[in-house]
mmCIF file with all atom_site columns, C-alpha atoms in Angstrom:
data_model
loop_
_atom_site.group_PDB
_atom_site.id
_atom_site.type_symbol
_atom_site.label_atom_id
_atom_site.label_alt_id
_atom_site.label_comp_id
_atom_site.label_asym_id
_atom_site.label_entity_id
_atom_site.label_seq_id
_atom_site.pdbx_PDB_ins_code
_atom_site.Cartn_x
_atom_site.Cartn_y
_atom_site.Cartn_z
_atom_site.occupancy
_atom_site.B_iso_or_equiv
_atom_site.pdbx_formal_charge
_atom_site.auth_seq_id
_atom_site.auth_comp_id
_atom_site.auth_asym_id
_atom_site.auth_atom_id
_atom_site.pdbx_PDB_model_num
ATOM 1   C CA . UNK A 1 1   ? 13.162 13.847  7.224   1.00 49.00 ? 1   UNK A CA 1
ATOM 2   C CA . UNK A 1 2   ? 10.500 12.568  4.780   1.00 48.00 ? 2   UNK A CA 1
ATOM 3   C CA . UNK A 1 3   ? 12.788 13.297  1.821   1.00 49.00 ? 3   UNK A CA 1
ATOM 4   C CA . UNK A 1 4   ? 15.638 11.430  3.517   1.00 50.00 ? 4   UNK A CA 1
ATOM 5   C CA . UNK A 1 5   ? 13.447 8.373   4.176   1.00 48.00 ? 5   UNK A CA 1
ATOM 6   C CA . UNK A 1 6   ? 12.169 8.361   0.580   1.00 47.00 ? 6   UNK A CA 1
ATOM 7   C CA . UNK A 1 7   ? 15.707 8.618   -0.754  1.00 47.00 ? 7   UNK A CA 1
ATOM 8   C CA . UNK A 1 8   ? 16.815 5.755   1.479   1.00 49.00 ? 8   UNK A CA 1
ATOM 9   C CA . UNK A 1 9   ? 13.993 3.504   0.298   1.00 48.00 ? 9   UNK A CA 1
ATOM 10  C CA . UNK A 1 10  ? 14.792 4.350   -3.317  1.00 46.00 ? 10  UNK A CA 1
ATOM 11  C CA . UNK A 1 11  ? 18.437 3.413   -2.824  1.00 48.00 ? 11  UNK A CA 1
ATOM 12  C CA . UNK A 1 12  ? 17.416 0.131   -1.204  1.00 46.00 ? 12  UNK A CA 1
ATOM 13  C CA . UNK A 1 13  ? 15.082 -0.773  -4.042  1.00 46.00 ? 13  UNK A CA 1
ATOM 14  C CA . UNK A 1 14  ? 17.831 -0.103  -6.628  1.00 47.00 ? 14  UNK A CA 1
ATOM 15  C CA . UNK A 1 15  ? 19.851 -2.971  -5.155  1.00 81.00 ? 15  UNK A CA 1
ATOM 16  C CA . UNK A 1 16  ? 16.975 -5.460  -5.338  1.00 87.00 ? 16  UNK A CA 1
ATOM 17  C CA . UNK A 1 17  ? 17.043 -8.081  -8.061  1.00 94.00 ? 17  UNK A CA 1
ATOM 18  C CA . UNK A 1 18  ? 14.087 -7.274  -10.289 1.00 95.00 ? 18  UNK A CA 1
ATOM 19  C CA . UNK A 1 19  ? 11.950 -10.008 -11.822 1.00 96.00 ? 19  UNK A CA 1
ATOM 20  C CA . UNK A 1 20  ? 13.647 -9.423  -15.164 1.00 95.00 ? 20  UNK A CA 1
ATOM 21  C CA . UNK A 1 21  ? 17.129 -9.585  -13.617 1.00 96.00 ? 21  UNK A CA 1
ATOM 22  C CA . UNK A 1 22  ? 16.276 -12.854 -11.852 1.00 97.00 ? 22  UNK A CA 1
ATOM 23  C CA . UNK A 1 23  ? 15.086 -14.378 -15.117 1.00 97.00 ? 23  UNK A CA 1
ATOM 24  C CA . UNK A 1 24  ? 18.187 -13.230 -16.974 1.00 96.00 ? 24  UNK A CA 1
ATOM 25  C CA . UNK A 1 25  ? 20.513 -14.576 -14.284 1.00 96.00 ? 25  UNK A CA 1
ATOM 26  C CA . UNK A 1 26  ? 18.692 -17.931 -14.237 1.00 97.00 ? 26  UNK A CA 1
ATOM 27  C CA . UNK A 1 27  ? 18.864 -18.078 -10.421 1.00 98.00 ? 27  UNK A CA 1
ATOM 28  C CA . UNK A 1 28  ? 16.413 -17.138 -7.695  1.00 98.00 ? 28  UNK A CA 1
ATOM 29  C CA . UNK A 1 29  ? 17.538 -17.095 -4.056  1.00 98.00 ? 29  UNK A CA 1
ATOM 30  C CA . UNK A 1 30  ? 14.902 -18.021 -1.495  1.00 98.00 ? 30  UNK A CA 1
ATOM 31  C CA . UNK A 1 31  ? 15.336 -17.729 2.252   1.00 98.00 ? 31  UNK A CA 1
ATOM 32  C CA . UNK A 1 32  ? 13.773 -20.629 4.163   1.00 98.00 ? 32  UNK A CA 1
ATOM 33  C CA . UNK A 1 33  ? 14.148 -22.441 7.469   1.00 95.00 ? 33  UNK A CA 1
ATOM 34  C CA . UNK A 1 34  ? 16.048 -25.717 7.676   1.00 93.00 ? 34  UNK A CA 1
ATOM 35  C CA . UNK A 1 35  ? 14.358 -26.965 10.848  1.00 89.00 ? 35  UNK A CA 1
ATOM 36  C CA . UNK A 1 36  ? 10.720 -25.840 11.020  1.00 88.00 ? 36  UNK A CA 1
ATOM 37  C CA . UNK A 1 37  ? 8.442  -28.798 10.282  1.00 86.00 ? 37  UNK A CA 1
ATOM 38  C CA . UNK A 1 38  ? 5.913  -28.978 8.719   1.00 89.00 ? 38  UNK A CA 1
ATOM 39  C CA . UNK A 1 39  ? 6.776  -25.718 6.911   1.00 93.00 ? 39  UNK A CA 1
ATOM 40  C CA . UNK A 1 40  ? 10.380 -26.242 5.852   1.00 94.00 ? 40  UNK A CA 1
ATOM 41  C CA . UNK A 1 41  ? 13.128 -28.674 6.880   1.00 93.00 ? 41  UNK A CA 1
ATOM 42  C CA . UNK A 1 42  ? 16.394 -29.902 5.421   1.00 94.00 ? 42  UNK A CA 1
ATOM 43  C CA . UNK A 1 43  ? 16.307 -33.670 4.985   1.00 94.00 ? 43  UNK A CA 1
ATOM 44  C CA . UNK A 1 44  ? 19.005 -35.654 3.182   1.00 94.00 ? 44  UNK A CA 1
ATOM 45  C CA . UNK A 1 45  ? 20.287 -32.472 1.567   1.00 93.00 ? 45  UNK A CA 1
ATOM 46  C CA . UNK A 1 46  ? 16.876 -31.397 0.278   1.00 95.00 ? 46  UNK A CA 1
ATOM 47  C CA . UNK A 1 47  ? 14.461 -28.783 1.610   1.00 96.00 ? 47  UNK A CA 1
ATOM 48  C CA . UNK A 1 48  ? 11.017 -30.268 2.170   1.00 96.00 ? 48  UNK A CA 1
ATOM 49  C CA . UNK A 1 49  ? 7.752  -29.076 3.687   1.00 95.00 ? 49  UNK A CA 1
ATOM 50  C CA . UNK A 1 50  ? 4.829  -26.841 2.788   1.00 95.00 ? 50  UNK A CA 1
ATOM 51  C CA . UNK A 1 51  ? 6.775  -23.595 2.424   1.00 97.00 ? 51  UNK A CA 1
ATOM 52  C CA . UNK A 1 52  ? 9.648  -25.217 0.546   1.00 97.00 ? 52  UNK A CA 1
ATOM 53  C CA . UNK A 1 53  ? 7.137  -26.717 -1.877  1.00 97.00 ? 53  UNK A CA 1
ATOM 54  C CA . UNK A 1 54  ? 5.279  -23.416 -2.216  1.00 97.00 ? 54  UNK A CA 1
ATOM 55  C CA . UNK A 1 55  ? 8.498  -21.507 -2.896  1.00 97.00 ? 55  UNK A CA 1
ATOM 56  C CA . UNK A 1 56  ? 9.596  -24.130 -5.416  1.00 97.00 ? 56  UNK A CA 1
ATOM 57  C CA . UNK A 1 57  ? 6.344  -23.845 -7.362  1.00 97.00 ? 57  UNK A CA 1
ATOM 58  C CA . UNK A 1 58  ? 6.604  -20.057 -7.530  1.00 97.00 ? 58  UNK A CA 1
ATOM 59  C CA . UNK A 1 59  ? 10.241 -20.243 -8.608  1.00 97.00 ? 59  UNK A CA 1
ATOM 60  C CA . UNK A 1 60  ? 9.430  -22.728 -11.367 1.00 96.00 ? 60  UNK A CA 1
ATOM 61  C CA . UNK A 1 61  ? 6.748  -20.427 -12.777 1.00 96.00 ? 61  UNK A CA 1
ATOM 62  C CA . UNK A 1 62  ? 9.079  -17.430 -12.656 1.00 97.00 ? 62  UNK A CA 1
ATOM 63  C CA . UNK A 1 63  ? 11.333 -19.122 -15.215 1.00 96.00 ? 63  UNK A CA 1
ATOM 64  C CA . UNK A 1 64  ? 8.529  -20.769 -17.196 1.00 93.00 ? 64  UNK A CA 1
ATOM 65  C CA . UNK A 1 65  ? 9.864  -22.767 -20.131 1.00 90.00 ? 65  UNK A CA 1
ATOM 66  C CA . UNK A 1 66  ? 13.398 -21.423 -19.644 1.00 89.00 ? 66  UNK A CA 1
ATOM 67  C CA . UNK A 1 67  ? 15.844 -23.325 -17.435 1.00 86.00 ? 67  UNK A CA 1
ATOM 68  C CA . UNK A 1 68  ? 16.324 -21.763 -14.025 1.00 94.00 ? 68  UNK A CA 1
ATOM 69  C CA . UNK A 1 69  ? 17.861 -22.660 -10.673 1.00 96.00 ? 69  UNK A CA 1
ATOM 70  C CA . UNK A 1 70  ? 16.173 -22.334 -7.290  1.00 97.00 ? 70  UNK A CA 1
ATOM 71  C CA . UNK A 1 71  ? 18.735 -21.669 -4.579  1.00 97.00 ? 71  UNK A CA 1
ATOM 72  C CA . UNK A 1 72  ? 17.341 -22.296 -1.091  1.00 98.00 ? 72  UNK A CA 1
ATOM 73  C CA . UNK A 1 73  ? 19.261 -20.481 1.634   1.00 97.00 ? 73  UNK A CA 1
ATOM 74  C CA . UNK A 1 74  ? 18.773 -21.302 5.309   1.00 96.00 ? 74  UNK A CA 1
ATOM 75  C CA . UNK A 1 75  ? 18.144 -18.182 7.382   1.00 95.00 ? 75  UNK A CA 1
ATOM 76  C CA . UNK A 1 76  ? 17.826 -17.600 11.115  1.00 91.00 ? 76  UNK A CA 1
ATOM 77  C CA . UNK A 1 77  ? 14.582 -16.209 12.509  1.00 90.00 ? 77  UNK A CA 1
ATOM 78  C CA . UNK A 1 78  ? 16.134 -12.878 13.471  1.00 90.00 ? 78  UNK A CA 1
ATOM 79  C CA . UNK A 1 79  ? 17.643 -12.354 9.997   1.00 94.00 ? 79  UNK A CA 1
ATOM 80  C CA . UNK A 1 80  ? 14.518 -12.587 7.873   1.00 96.00 ? 80  UNK A CA 1
ATOM 81  C CA . UNK A 1 81  ? 14.393 -8.820  7.319   1.00 96.00 ? 81  UNK A CA 1
ATOM 82  C CA . UNK A 1 82  ? 18.135 -8.168  7.078   1.00 96.00 ? 82  UNK A CA 1
ATOM 83  C CA . UNK A 1 83  ? 18.757 -10.763 4.342   1.00 97.00 ? 83  UNK A CA 1
ATOM 84  C CA . UNK A 1 84  ? 16.219 -8.932  2.190   1.00 97.00 ? 84  UNK A CA 1
ATOM 85  C CA . UNK A 1 85  ? 17.546 -5.479  3.010   1.00 96.00 ? 85  UNK A CA 1
ATOM 86  C CA . UNK A 1 86  ? 21.105 -6.613  2.170   1.00 96.00 ? 86  UNK A CA 1
ATOM 87  C CA . UNK A 1 87  ? 19.931 -8.361  -1.015  1.00 97.00 ? 87  UNK A CA 1
ATOM 88  C CA . UNK A 1 88  ? 21.233 -11.725 0.149   1.00 97.00 ? 88  UNK A CA 1
ATOM 89  C CA . UNK A 1 89  ? 17.992 -13.376 -0.990  1.00 98.00 ? 89  UNK A CA 1
ATOM 90  C CA . UNK A 1 90  ? 15.220 -12.393 -3.391  1.00 98.00 ? 90  UNK A CA 1
ATOM 91  C CA . UNK A 1 91  ? 12.328 -13.605 -1.246  1.00 98.00 ? 91  UNK A CA 1
ATOM 92  C CA . UNK A 1 92  ? 11.761 -15.018 2.224   1.00 98.00 ? 92  UNK A CA 1
ATOM 93  C CA . UNK A 1 93  ? 9.305  -17.880 2.746   1.00 98.00 ? 93  UNK A CA 1
ATOM 94  C CA . UNK A 1 94  ? 9.758  -18.673 6.427   1.00 96.00 ? 94  UNK A CA 1
ATOM 95  C CA . UNK A 1 95  ? 6.563  -18.383 8.503   1.00 94.00 ? 95  UNK A CA 1
ATOM 96  C CA . UNK A 1 96  ? 6.965  -14.622 8.084   1.00 96.00 ? 96  UNK A CA 1
ATOM 97  C CA . UNK A 1 97  ? 4.118  -13.091 10.098  1.00 94.00 ? 97  UNK A CA 1
ATOM 98  C CA . UNK A 1 98  ? 2.881  -9.824  8.602   1.00 95.00 ? 98  UNK A CA 1
ATOM 99  C CA . UNK A 1 99  ? 2.886  -6.923  11.034  1.00 92.00 ? 99  UNK A CA 1
ATOM 100 C CA . UNK A 1 100 ? 3.060  -3.133  10.792  1.00 92.00 ? 100 UNK A CA 1
ATOM 101 C CA . UNK A 1 101 ? 6.598  -2.836  12.170  1.00 92.00 ? 101 UNK A CA 1
ATOM 102 C CA . UNK A 1 102 ? 8.007  -5.284  9.618   1.00 95.00 ? 102 UNK A CA 1
ATOM 103 C CA . UNK A 1 103 ? 6.197  -3.491  6.796   1.00 96.00 ? 103 UNK A CA 1
ATOM 104 C CA . UNK A 1 104 ? 8.546  -0.568  7.385   1.00 96.00 ? 104 UNK A CA 1
ATOM 105 C CA . UNK A 1 105 ? 11.459 -2.736  6.270   1.00 96.00 ? 105 UNK A CA 1
ATOM 106 C CA . UNK A 1 106 ? 10.109 -5.270  3.748   1.00 97.00 ? 106 UNK A CA 1
ATOM 107 C CA . UNK A 1 107 ? 7.118  -5.698  1.450   1.00 98.00 ? 107 UNK A CA 1
ATOM 108 C CA . UNK A 1 108 ? 4.753  -8.620  2.012   1.00 98.00 ? 108 UNK A CA 1
ATOM 109 C CA . UNK A 1 109 ? 2.632  -10.646 -0.354  1.00 98.00 ? 109 UNK A CA 1
ATOM 110 C CA . UNK A 1 110 ? -1.011 -11.302 0.321   1.00 97.00 ? 110 UNK A CA 1
ATOM 111 C CA . UNK A 1 111 ? -1.313 -13.857 3.146   1.00 96.00 ? 111 UNK A CA 1
ATOM 112 C CA . UNK A 1 112 ? -1.113 -17.553 2.287   1.00 95.00 ? 112 UNK A CA 1
ATOM 113 C CA . UNK A 1 113 ? -1.655 -18.880 5.808   1.00 93.00 ? 113 UNK A CA 1
ATOM 114 C CA . UNK A 1 114 ? -3.599 -17.892 8.922   1.00 92.00 ? 114 UNK A CA 1
ATOM 115 C CA . UNK A 1 115 ? -2.636 -19.186 12.338  1.00 90.00 ? 115 UNK A CA 1
ATOM 116 C CA . UNK A 1 116 ? -2.991 -18.715 16.079  1.00 93.00 ? 116 UNK A CA 1
ATOM 117 C CA . UNK A 1 117 ? -0.550 -19.672 18.783  1.00 95.00 ? 117 UNK A CA 1
ATOM 118 C CA . UNK A 1 118 ? -0.462 -23.144 20.288  1.00 97.00 ? 118 UNK A CA 1
ATOM 119 C CA . UNK A 1 119 ? 1.155  -24.537 23.431  1.00 98.00 ? 119 UNK A CA 1
ATOM 120 C CA . UNK A 1 120 ? 3.013  -27.866 23.399  1.00 98.00 ? 120 UNK A CA 1
ATOM 121 C CA . UNK A 1 121 ? 3.103  -29.679 26.764  1.00 98.00 ? 121 UNK A CA 1
ATOM 122 C CA . UNK A 1 122 ? 3.719  -33.160 28.162  1.00 98.00 ? 122 UNK A CA 1
ATOM 123 C CA . UNK A 1 123 ? 0.574  -35.268 28.542  1.00 98.00 ? 123 UNK A CA 1
ATOM 124 C CA . UNK A 1 124 ? 1.754  -36.480 31.944  1.00 97.00 ? 124 UNK A CA 1
ATOM 125 C CA . UNK A 1 125 ? 1.655  -32.905 33.268  1.00 97.00 ? 125 UNK A CA 1
ATOM 126 C CA . UNK A 1 126 ? -2.061 -32.614 32.426  1.00 97.00 ? 126 UNK A CA 1
ATOM 127 C CA . UNK A 1 127 ? -1.983 -28.840 31.961  1.00 97.00 ? 127 UNK A CA 1
ATOM 128 C CA . UNK A 1 128 ? -5.617 -28.034 31.136  1.00 95.00 ? 128 UNK A CA 1
ATOM 129 C CA . UNK A 1 129 ? -6.135 -24.646 32.803  1.00 96.00 ? 129 UNK A CA 1
ATOM 130 C CA . UNK A 1 130 ? -4.874 -21.803 30.600  1.00 94.00 ? 130 UNK A CA 1
ATOM 131 C CA . UNK A 1 131 ? -4.182 -19.662 33.668  1.00 94.00 ? 131 UNK A CA 1
ATOM 132 C CA . UNK A 1 132 ? -1.308 -22.042 34.527  1.00 96.00 ? 132 UNK A CA 1
ATOM 133 C CA . UNK A 1 133 ? 0.682  -20.669 31.593  1.00 96.00 ? 133 UNK A CA 1
ATOM 134 C CA . UNK A 1 134 ? 1.873  -17.802 33.783  1.00 96.00 ? 134 UNK A CA 1
ATOM 135 C CA . UNK A 1 135 ? 3.315  -20.202 36.350  1.00 95.00 ? 135 UNK A CA 1
ATOM 136 C CA . UNK A 1 136 ? 4.951  -22.962 34.334  1.00 97.00 ? 136 UNK A CA 1
ATOM 137 C CA . UNK A 1 137 ? 8.305  -22.741 32.514  1.00 98.00 ? 137 UNK A CA 1
ATOM 138 C CA . UNK A 1 138 ? 7.640  -21.530 28.967  1.00 98.00 ? 138 UNK A CA 1
ATOM 139 C CA . UNK A 1 139 ? 10.028 -21.576 26.024  1.00 98.00 ? 139 UNK A CA 1
ATOM 140 C CA . UNK A 1 140 ? 9.943  -19.973 22.583  1.00 97.00 ? 140 UNK A CA 1
ATOM 141 C CA . UNK A 1 141 ? 12.274 -18.451 19.981  1.00 94.00 ? 141 UNK A CA 1
ATOM 142 C CA . UNK A 1 142 ? 13.608 -14.949 20.582  1.00 93.00 ? 142 UNK A CA 1
ATOM 143 C CA . UNK A 1 143 ? 12.751 -11.858 18.497  1.00 88.00 ? 143 UNK A CA 1
ATOM 144 C CA . UNK A 1 144 ? 9.633  -13.345 16.922  1.00 90.00 ? 144 UNK A CA 1
ATOM 145 C CA . UNK A 1 145 ? 6.006  -12.235 16.924  1.00 89.00 ? 145 UNK A CA 1
ATOM 146 C CA . UNK A 1 146 ? 5.399  -14.942 19.536  1.00 93.00 ? 146 UNK A CA 1
ATOM 147 C CA . UNK A 1 147 ? 8.128  -13.480 21.742  1.00 94.00 ? 147 UNK A CA 1
ATOM 148 C CA . UNK A 1 148 ? 6.735  -9.968  21.237  1.00 92.00 ? 148 UNK A CA 1
ATOM 149 C CA . UNK A 1 149 ? 3.242  -11.133 22.197  1.00 93.00 ? 149 UNK A CA 1
ATOM 150 C CA . UNK A 1 150 ? 4.476  -12.775 25.406  1.00 95.00 ? 150 UNK A CA 1
ATOM 151 C CA . UNK A 1 151 ? 6.389  -9.630  26.335  1.00 95.00 ? 151 UNK A CA 1
ATOM 152 C CA . UNK A 1 152 ? 3.365  -7.449  25.614  1.00 94.00 ? 152 UNK A CA 1
ATOM 153 C CA . UNK A 1 153 ? 1.210  -9.670  27.828  1.00 95.00 ? 153 UNK A CA 1
ATOM 154 C CA . UNK A 1 154 ? 3.914  -9.475  30.521  1.00 96.00 ? 154 UNK A CA 1
ATOM 155 C CA . UNK A 1 155 ? 4.819  -13.163 30.713  1.00 96.00 ? 155 UNK A CA 1
ATOM 156 C CA . UNK A 1 156 ? 7.927  -13.300 32.904  1.00 95.00 ? 156 UNK A CA 1
ATOM 157 C CA . UNK A 1 157 ? 8.460  -17.057 32.889  1.00 96.00 ? 157 UNK A CA 1
ATOM 158 C CA . UNK A 1 158 ? 9.863  -17.378 29.358  1.00 97.00 ? 158 UNK A CA 1
ATOM 159 C CA . UNK A 1 159 ? 13.264 -18.669 28.253  1.00 97.00 ? 159 UNK A CA 1
ATOM 160 C CA . UNK A 1 160 ? 14.583 -19.047 24.711  1.00 97.00 ? 160 UNK A CA 1
ATOM 161 C CA . UNK A 1 161 ? 15.741 -21.730 22.317  1.00 94.00 ? 161 UNK A CA 1
ATOM 162 C CA . UNK A 1 162 ? 17.503 -21.470 18.954  1.00 90.00 ? 162 UNK A CA 1
ATOM 163 C CA . UNK A 1 163 ? 14.945 -23.288 16.805  1.00 89.00 ? 163 UNK A CA 1
ATOM 164 C CA . UNK A 1 164 ? 11.844 -25.468 16.935  1.00 91.00 ? 164 UNK A CA 1
ATOM 165 C CA . UNK A 1 165 ? 13.777 -28.714 17.373  1.00 91.00 ? 165 UNK A CA 1
ATOM 166 C CA . UNK A 1 166 ? 15.587 -27.358 20.398  1.00 95.00 ? 166 UNK A CA 1
ATOM 167 C CA . UNK A 1 167 ? 12.311 -26.085 21.902  1.00 96.00 ? 167 UNK A CA 1
ATOM 168 C CA . UNK A 1 168 ? 10.704 -29.495 21.349  1.00 96.00 ? 168 UNK A CA 1
ATOM 169 C CA . UNK A 1 169 ? 13.691 -31.242 22.980  1.00 97.00 ? 169 UNK A CA 1
ATOM 170 C CA . UNK A 1 170 ? 13.401 -28.982 26.030  1.00 97.00 ? 170 UNK A CA 1
ATOM 171 C CA . UNK A 1 171 ? 9.757  -30.046 26.502  1.00 98.00 ? 171 UNK A CA 1
ATOM 172 C CA . UNK A 1 172 ? 10.507 -33.712 25.855  1.00 97.00 ? 172 UNK A CA 1
ATOM 173 C CA . UNK A 1 173 ? 13.437 -33.734 28.284  1.00 97.00 ? 173 UNK A CA 1
ATOM 174 C CA . UNK A 1 174 ? 11.633 -31.835 31.052  1.00 97.00 ? 174 UNK A CA 1
ATOM 175 C CA . UNK A 1 175 ? 13.738 -28.679 30.796  1.00 97.00 ? 175 UNK A CA 1
ATOM 176 C CA . UNK A 1 176 ? 10.606 -26.600 30.102  1.00 98.00 ? 176 UNK A CA 1
ATOM 177 C CA . UNK A 1 177 ? 6.877  -27.185 30.553  1.00 98.00 ? 177 UNK A CA 1
ATOM 178 C CA . UNK A 1 178 ? 5.286  -25.386 27.622  1.00 98.00 ? 178 UNK A CA 1
ATOM 179 C CA . UNK A 1 179 ? 6.521  -24.500 24.130  1.00 98.00 ? 179 UNK A CA 1
ATOM 180 C CA . UNK A 1 180 ? 4.586  -21.644 22.510  1.00 97.00 ? 180 UNK A CA 1
ATOM 181 C CA . UNK A 1 181 ? 4.722  -21.149 18.750  1.00 95.00 ? 181 UNK A CA 1
ATOM 182 C CA . UNK A 1 182 ? 2.386  -21.116 15.744  1.00 92.00 ? 182 UNK A CA 1
ATOM 183 C CA . UNK A 1 183 ? -0.239 -23.775 16.391  1.00 93.00 ? 183 UNK A CA 1
ATOM 184 C CA . UNK A 1 184 ? 0.511  -25.730 13.220  1.00 90.00 ? 184 UNK A CA 1
ATOM 185 C CA . UNK A 1 185 ? 4.176  -25.972 14.274  1.00 92.00 ? 185 UNK A CA 1
ATOM 186 C CA . UNK A 1 186 ? 3.574  -27.330 17.773  1.00 95.00 ? 186 UNK A CA 1
ATOM 187 C CA . UNK A 1 187 ? 0.785  -29.627 16.558  1.00 94.00 ? 187 UNK A CA 1
ATOM 188 C CA . UNK A 1 188 ? 3.313  -31.308 14.270  1.00 92.00 ? 188 UNK A CA 1
ATOM 189 C CA . UNK A 1 189 ? 5.416  -32.341 17.272  1.00 95.00 ? 189 UNK A CA 1
ATOM 190 C CA . UNK A 1 190 ? 2.370  -33.701 19.096  1.00 95.00 ? 190 UNK A CA 1
ATOM 191 C CA . UNK A 1 191 ? 1.713  -35.907 16.053  1.00 94.00 ? 191 UNK A CA 1
ATOM 192 C CA . UNK A 1 192 ? 5.206  -37.435 15.963  1.00 92.00 ? 192 UNK A CA 1
ATOM 193 C CA . UNK A 1 193 ? 5.578  -37.756 19.764  1.00 96.00 ? 193 UNK A CA 1
ATOM 194 C CA . UNK A 1 194 ? 2.559  -39.269 21.502  1.00 96.00 ? 194 UNK A CA 1
ATOM 195 C CA . UNK A 1 195 ? 3.863  -38.302 24.954  1.00 98.00 ? 195 UNK A CA 1
ATOM 196 C CA . UNK A 1 196 ? 3.065  -34.681 24.090  1.00 98.00 ? 196 UNK A CA 1
ATOM 197 C CA . UNK A 1 197 ? -0.125 -32.728 23.452  1.00 98.00 ? 197 UNK A CA 1
ATOM 198 C CA . UNK A 1 198 ? -1.356 -29.255 22.527  1.00 98.00 ? 198 UNK A CA 1
ATOM 199 C CA . UNK A 1 199 ? -4.049 -28.440 25.095  1.00 97.00 ? 199 UNK A CA 1
ATOM 200 C CA . UNK A 1 200 ? -4.362 -24.836 23.885  1.00 96.00 ? 200 UNK A CA 1
ATOM 201 C CA . UNK A 1 201 ? -4.537 -24.642 20.091  1.00 95.00 ? 201 UNK A CA 1
ATOM 202 C CA . UNK A 1 202 ? -5.904 -21.129 19.599  1.00 92.00 ? 202 UNK A CA 1
ATOM 203 C CA . UNK A 1 203 ? -3.959 -19.056 22.097  1.00 87.00 ? 203 UNK A CA 1
ATOM 204 C CA . UNK A 1 204 ? -3.460 -15.334 21.460  1.00 85.00 ? 204 UNK A CA 1
ATOM 205 C CA . UNK A 1 205 ? -4.605 -13.398 18.408  1.00 84.00 ? 205 UNK A CA 1
ATOM 206 C CA . UNK A 1 206 ? -4.760 -14.691 14.805  1.00 89.00 ? 206 UNK A CA 1
ATOM 207 C CA . UNK A 1 207 ? -1.707 -13.948 12.658  1.00 91.00 ? 207 UNK A CA 1
ATOM 208 C CA . UNK A 1 208 ? -1.255 -13.977 8.883   1.00 95.00 ? 208 UNK A CA 1
ATOM 209 C CA . UNK A 1 209 ? 1.819  -15.300 7.115   1.00 96.00 ? 209 UNK A CA 1
ATOM 210 C CA . UNK A 1 210 ? 3.118  -13.893 3.823   1.00 98.00 ? 210 UNK A CA 1
ATOM 211 C CA . UNK A 1 211 ? 6.143  -13.938 1.543   1.00 98.00 ? 211 UNK A CA 1
ATOM 212 C CA . UNK A 1 212 ? 8.638  -11.122 2.074   1.00 98.00 ? 212 UNK A CA 1
ATOM 213 C CA . UNK A 1 213 ? 10.559 -9.294  -0.639  1.00 98.00 ? 213 UNK A CA 1
ATOM 214 C CA . UNK A 1 214 ? 12.882 -6.324  -0.518  1.00 97.00 ? 214 UNK A CA 1
ATOM 215 C CA . UNK A 1 215 ? 11.138 -2.983  -0.056  1.00 96.00 ? 215 UNK A CA 1
ATOM 216 C CA . UNK A 1 216 ? 10.104 -1.513  -3.400  1.00 96.00 ? 216 UNK A CA 1
ATOM 217 C CA . UNK A 1 217 ? 10.578 -4.677  -5.485  1.00 97.00 ? 217 UNK A CA 1
ATOM 218 C CA . UNK A 1 218 ? 7.098  -4.286  -6.998  1.00 96.00 ? 218 UNK A CA 1
ATOM 219 C CA . UNK A 1 219 ? 7.489  -6.471  -10.109 1.00 96.00 ? 219 UNK A CA 1
ATOM 220 C CA . UNK A 1 220 ? 8.545  -9.499  -8.108  1.00 98.00 ? 220 UNK A CA 1
ATOM 221 C CA . UNK A 1 221 ? 5.868  -8.877  -5.466  1.00 98.00 ? 221 UNK A CA 1
ATOM 222 C CA . UNK A 1 222 ? 3.124  -8.564  -8.107  1.00 98.00 ? 222 UNK A CA 1
ATOM 223 C CA . UNK A 1 223 ? 4.226  -11.847 -9.679  1.00 98.00 ? 223 UNK A CA 1
ATOM 224 C CA . UNK A 1 224 ? 4.204  -13.610 -6.300  1.00 98.00 ? 224 UNK A CA 1
ATOM 225 C CA . UNK A 1 225 ? 0.709  -12.305 -5.512  1.00 98.00 ? 225 UNK A CA 1
ATOM 226 C CA . UNK A 1 226 ? -0.578 -13.498 -8.877  1.00 98.00 ? 226 UNK A CA 1
ATOM 227 C CA . UNK A 1 227 ? 1.039  -16.885 -8.254  1.00 97.00 ? 227 UNK A CA 1
ATOM 228 C CA . UNK A 1 228 ? -0.637 -17.238 -4.867  1.00 97.00 ? 228 UNK A CA 1
ATOM 229 C CA . UNK A 1 229 ? -4.016 -16.649 -6.511  1.00 96.00 ? 229 UNK A CA 1
ATOM 230 C CA . UNK A 1 230 ? -3.167 -19.131 -9.284  1.00 96.00 ? 230 UNK A CA 1
ATOM 231 C CA . UNK A 1 231 ? -1.982 -21.834 -6.871  1.00 95.00 ? 231 UNK A CA 1
ATOM 232 C CA . UNK A 1 232 ? -5.047 -21.340 -4.691  1.00 93.00 ? 232 UNK A CA 1
ATOM 233 C CA . UNK A 1 233 ? -7.328 -21.822 -7.686  1.00 94.00 ? 233 UNK A CA 1
ATOM 234 C CA . UNK A 1 234 ? -5.394 -24.974 -8.571  1.00 93.00 ? 234 UNK A CA 1
ATOM 235 C CA . UNK A 1 235 ? -6.055 -26.353 -5.085  1.00 90.00 ? 235 UNK A CA 1
ATOM 236 C CA . UNK A 1 236 ? -2.502 -26.078 -3.734  1.00 86.00 ? 236 UNK A CA 1
#
């Protein structure tokens, strides 16, 4: 069994685009979200936000003085691992929480962001007691670390939405009472909509977000890790 697993991982890594291959092709493919403010959103045909900017800086340094193209590809939450395994992208920068189960399928960079969960609610509902979270109508995205946490803690009052904008709309329109996601994500909606608030900003356990690459793509991963150190020193 161990030999079979090792052989499988070796075959997977052979299909990955190495750092040298990316440079020679002049194109790097980066998986990002198109609707996850403030991390990454598609606005007027351009990807903007913290993660889009971070990915763009790394891509620029990969090519250095040589011309290169950064190809941003929108991915769904539940496809972040599969797009790497199928070599549809070279790296994923999409609030990719590092956990032991995912490490079996992809390799992660050192963390570039730490976050807890937050809960977005309507101010008019005045939800201040955290125990009420088990009684109100909660919403989140399916097959995420947030979803897994809620299942582990046996929350039975959870429904699902396709993306952050849909979750926000459900809270705004009264179709749900609490939207649980990374705290920085839900806080962004409370900033742009003053009818909403985040009464619980550090719910659940801390999580760490990293950049994902295909399993075994060590050269690219080492470059990304070095870049994260460099950008941190530069104050990014």
